[in-house]
PDB file of C-alpha atoms in Angstrom:
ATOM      1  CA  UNK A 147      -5.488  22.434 -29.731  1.00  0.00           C
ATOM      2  CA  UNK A 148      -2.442  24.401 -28.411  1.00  0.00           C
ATOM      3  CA  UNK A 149      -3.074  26.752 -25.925  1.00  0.00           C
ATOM      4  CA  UNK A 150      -0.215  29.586 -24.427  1.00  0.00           C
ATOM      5  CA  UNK A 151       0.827  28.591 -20.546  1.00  0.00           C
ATOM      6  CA  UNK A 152      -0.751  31.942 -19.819  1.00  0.00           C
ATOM      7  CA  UNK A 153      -4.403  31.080 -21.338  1.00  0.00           C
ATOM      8  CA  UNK A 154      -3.704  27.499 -19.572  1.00  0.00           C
ATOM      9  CA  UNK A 155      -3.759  29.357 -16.218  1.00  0.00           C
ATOM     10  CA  UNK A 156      -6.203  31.750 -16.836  1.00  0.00           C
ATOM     11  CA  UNK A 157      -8.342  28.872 -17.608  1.00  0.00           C
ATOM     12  CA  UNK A 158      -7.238  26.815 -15.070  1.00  0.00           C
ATOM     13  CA  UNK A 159      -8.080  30.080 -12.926  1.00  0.00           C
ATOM     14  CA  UNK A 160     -11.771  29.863 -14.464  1.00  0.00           C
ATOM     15  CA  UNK A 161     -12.103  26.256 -12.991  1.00  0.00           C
ATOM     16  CA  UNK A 162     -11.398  26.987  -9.267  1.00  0.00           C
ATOM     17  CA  UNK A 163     -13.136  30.137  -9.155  1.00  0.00           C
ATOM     18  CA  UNK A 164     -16.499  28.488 -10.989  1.00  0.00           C
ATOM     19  CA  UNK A 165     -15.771  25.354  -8.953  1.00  0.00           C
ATOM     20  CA  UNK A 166     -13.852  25.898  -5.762  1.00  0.00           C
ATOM     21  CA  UNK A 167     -11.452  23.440  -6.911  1.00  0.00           C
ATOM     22  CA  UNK A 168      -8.693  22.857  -9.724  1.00  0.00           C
ATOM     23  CA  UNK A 169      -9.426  19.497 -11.527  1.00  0.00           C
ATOM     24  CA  UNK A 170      -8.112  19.086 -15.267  1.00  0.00           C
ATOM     25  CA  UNK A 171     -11.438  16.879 -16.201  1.00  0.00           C
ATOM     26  CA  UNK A 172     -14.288  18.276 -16.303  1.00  0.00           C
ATOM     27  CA  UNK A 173     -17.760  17.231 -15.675  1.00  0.00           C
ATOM     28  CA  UNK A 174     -20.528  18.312 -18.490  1.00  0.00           C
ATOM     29  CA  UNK A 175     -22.207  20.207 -15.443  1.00  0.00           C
ATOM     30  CA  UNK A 176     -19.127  21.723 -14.164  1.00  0.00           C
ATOM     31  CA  UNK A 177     -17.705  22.543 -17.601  1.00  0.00           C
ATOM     32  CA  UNK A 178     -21.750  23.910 -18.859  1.00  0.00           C
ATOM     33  CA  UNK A 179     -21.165  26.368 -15.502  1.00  0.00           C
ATOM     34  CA  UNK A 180     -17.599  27.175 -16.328  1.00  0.00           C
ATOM     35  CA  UNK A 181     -18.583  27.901 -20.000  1.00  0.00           C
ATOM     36  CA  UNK A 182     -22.003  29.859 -19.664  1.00  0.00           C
ATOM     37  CA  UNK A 183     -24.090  26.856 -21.350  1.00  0.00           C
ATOM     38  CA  UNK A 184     -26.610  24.860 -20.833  1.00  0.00           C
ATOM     39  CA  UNK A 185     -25.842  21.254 -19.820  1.00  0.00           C
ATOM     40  CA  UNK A 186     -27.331  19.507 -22.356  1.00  0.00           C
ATOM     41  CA  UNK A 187     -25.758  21.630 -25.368  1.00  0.00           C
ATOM     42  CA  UNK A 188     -22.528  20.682 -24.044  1.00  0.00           C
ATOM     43  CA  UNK A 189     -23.744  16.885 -23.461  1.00  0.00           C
ATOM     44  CA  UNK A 190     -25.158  16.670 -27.444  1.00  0.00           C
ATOM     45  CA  UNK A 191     -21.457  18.690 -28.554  1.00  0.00           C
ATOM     46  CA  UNK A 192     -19.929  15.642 -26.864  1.00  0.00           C
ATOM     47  CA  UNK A 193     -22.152  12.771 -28.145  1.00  0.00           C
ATOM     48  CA  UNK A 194     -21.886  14.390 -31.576  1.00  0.00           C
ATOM     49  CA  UNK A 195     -18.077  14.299 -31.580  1.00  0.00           C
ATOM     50  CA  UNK A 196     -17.949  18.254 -32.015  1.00  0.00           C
ATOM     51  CA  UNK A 197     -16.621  19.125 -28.361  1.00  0.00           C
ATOM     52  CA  UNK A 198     -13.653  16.124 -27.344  1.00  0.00           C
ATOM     53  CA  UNK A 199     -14.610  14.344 -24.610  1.00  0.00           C
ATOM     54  CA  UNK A 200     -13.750  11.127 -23.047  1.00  0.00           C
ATOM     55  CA  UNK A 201     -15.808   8.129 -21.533  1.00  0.00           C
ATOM     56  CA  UNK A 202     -14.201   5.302 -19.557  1.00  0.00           C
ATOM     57  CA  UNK A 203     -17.240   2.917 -21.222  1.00  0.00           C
ATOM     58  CA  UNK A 204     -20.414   3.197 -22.793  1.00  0.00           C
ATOM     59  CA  UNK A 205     -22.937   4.794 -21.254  1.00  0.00           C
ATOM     60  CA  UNK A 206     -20.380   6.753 -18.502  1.00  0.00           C
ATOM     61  CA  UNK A 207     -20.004  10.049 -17.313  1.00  0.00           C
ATOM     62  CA  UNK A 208     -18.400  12.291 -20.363  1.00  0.00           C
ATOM     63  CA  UNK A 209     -15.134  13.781 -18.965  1.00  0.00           C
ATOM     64  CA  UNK A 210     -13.848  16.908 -21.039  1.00  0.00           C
ATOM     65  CA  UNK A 211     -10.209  18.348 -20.777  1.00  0.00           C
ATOM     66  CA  UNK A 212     -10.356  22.156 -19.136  1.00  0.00           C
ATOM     67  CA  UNK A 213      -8.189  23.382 -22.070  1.00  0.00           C
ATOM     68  CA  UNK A 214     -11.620  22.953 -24.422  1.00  0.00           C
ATOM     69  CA  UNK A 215     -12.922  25.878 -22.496  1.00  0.00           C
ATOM     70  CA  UNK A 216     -10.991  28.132 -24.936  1.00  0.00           C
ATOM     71  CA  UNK A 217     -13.193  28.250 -27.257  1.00  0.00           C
ATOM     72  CA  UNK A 218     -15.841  29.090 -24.853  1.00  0.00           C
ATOM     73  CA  UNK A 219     -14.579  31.071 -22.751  1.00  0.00           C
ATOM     74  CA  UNK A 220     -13.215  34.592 -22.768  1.00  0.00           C
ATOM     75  CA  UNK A 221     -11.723  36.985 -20.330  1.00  0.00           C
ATOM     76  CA  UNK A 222     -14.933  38.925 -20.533  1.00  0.00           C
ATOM     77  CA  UNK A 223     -17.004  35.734 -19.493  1.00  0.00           C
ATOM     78  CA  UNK A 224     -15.062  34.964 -16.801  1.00  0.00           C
ATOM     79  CA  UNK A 225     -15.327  38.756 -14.846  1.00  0.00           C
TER      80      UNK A 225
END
């Protein structure tokens, strides 16, 4: 997915002001909070392959990139 460097940084925006903090890899709970969702839709997207997400090994936290919050997330959402 190819996102402008001006939706990067709104989204980036959307992180810190959801989370206090800027961090490129997001938690399911932080990225559930950032994206208006419940926690575990976001954890069955990931399991099912139909939101990208990473694990370091089996059974680990899932990590997901911020830049999958566009399709979530709209200026509207974030207001």
């Amino acid at each position: 997915m190819k996102i402008t460097r001006q939706r990067a940084r709104f989204l980036m925006d959307s992180v810190e002001d959801s989370i206090g903090e800027r961090h490129a890899m997001l938690t399911i709970s932080q990225f559930a909070q950032i994206a208006g969702k419940d926690r575990m839709t976001i954890w069955d997207r990931c399991a099912r392959g139909e939101l990208p997400a990473v694990q370091e090994r089996k059974g680990a936290q899932y990590r997901i990139h911020y830049h999958q919050l566009d399709s979530y997330i709209t200026p509207e959402v974030a207001a």
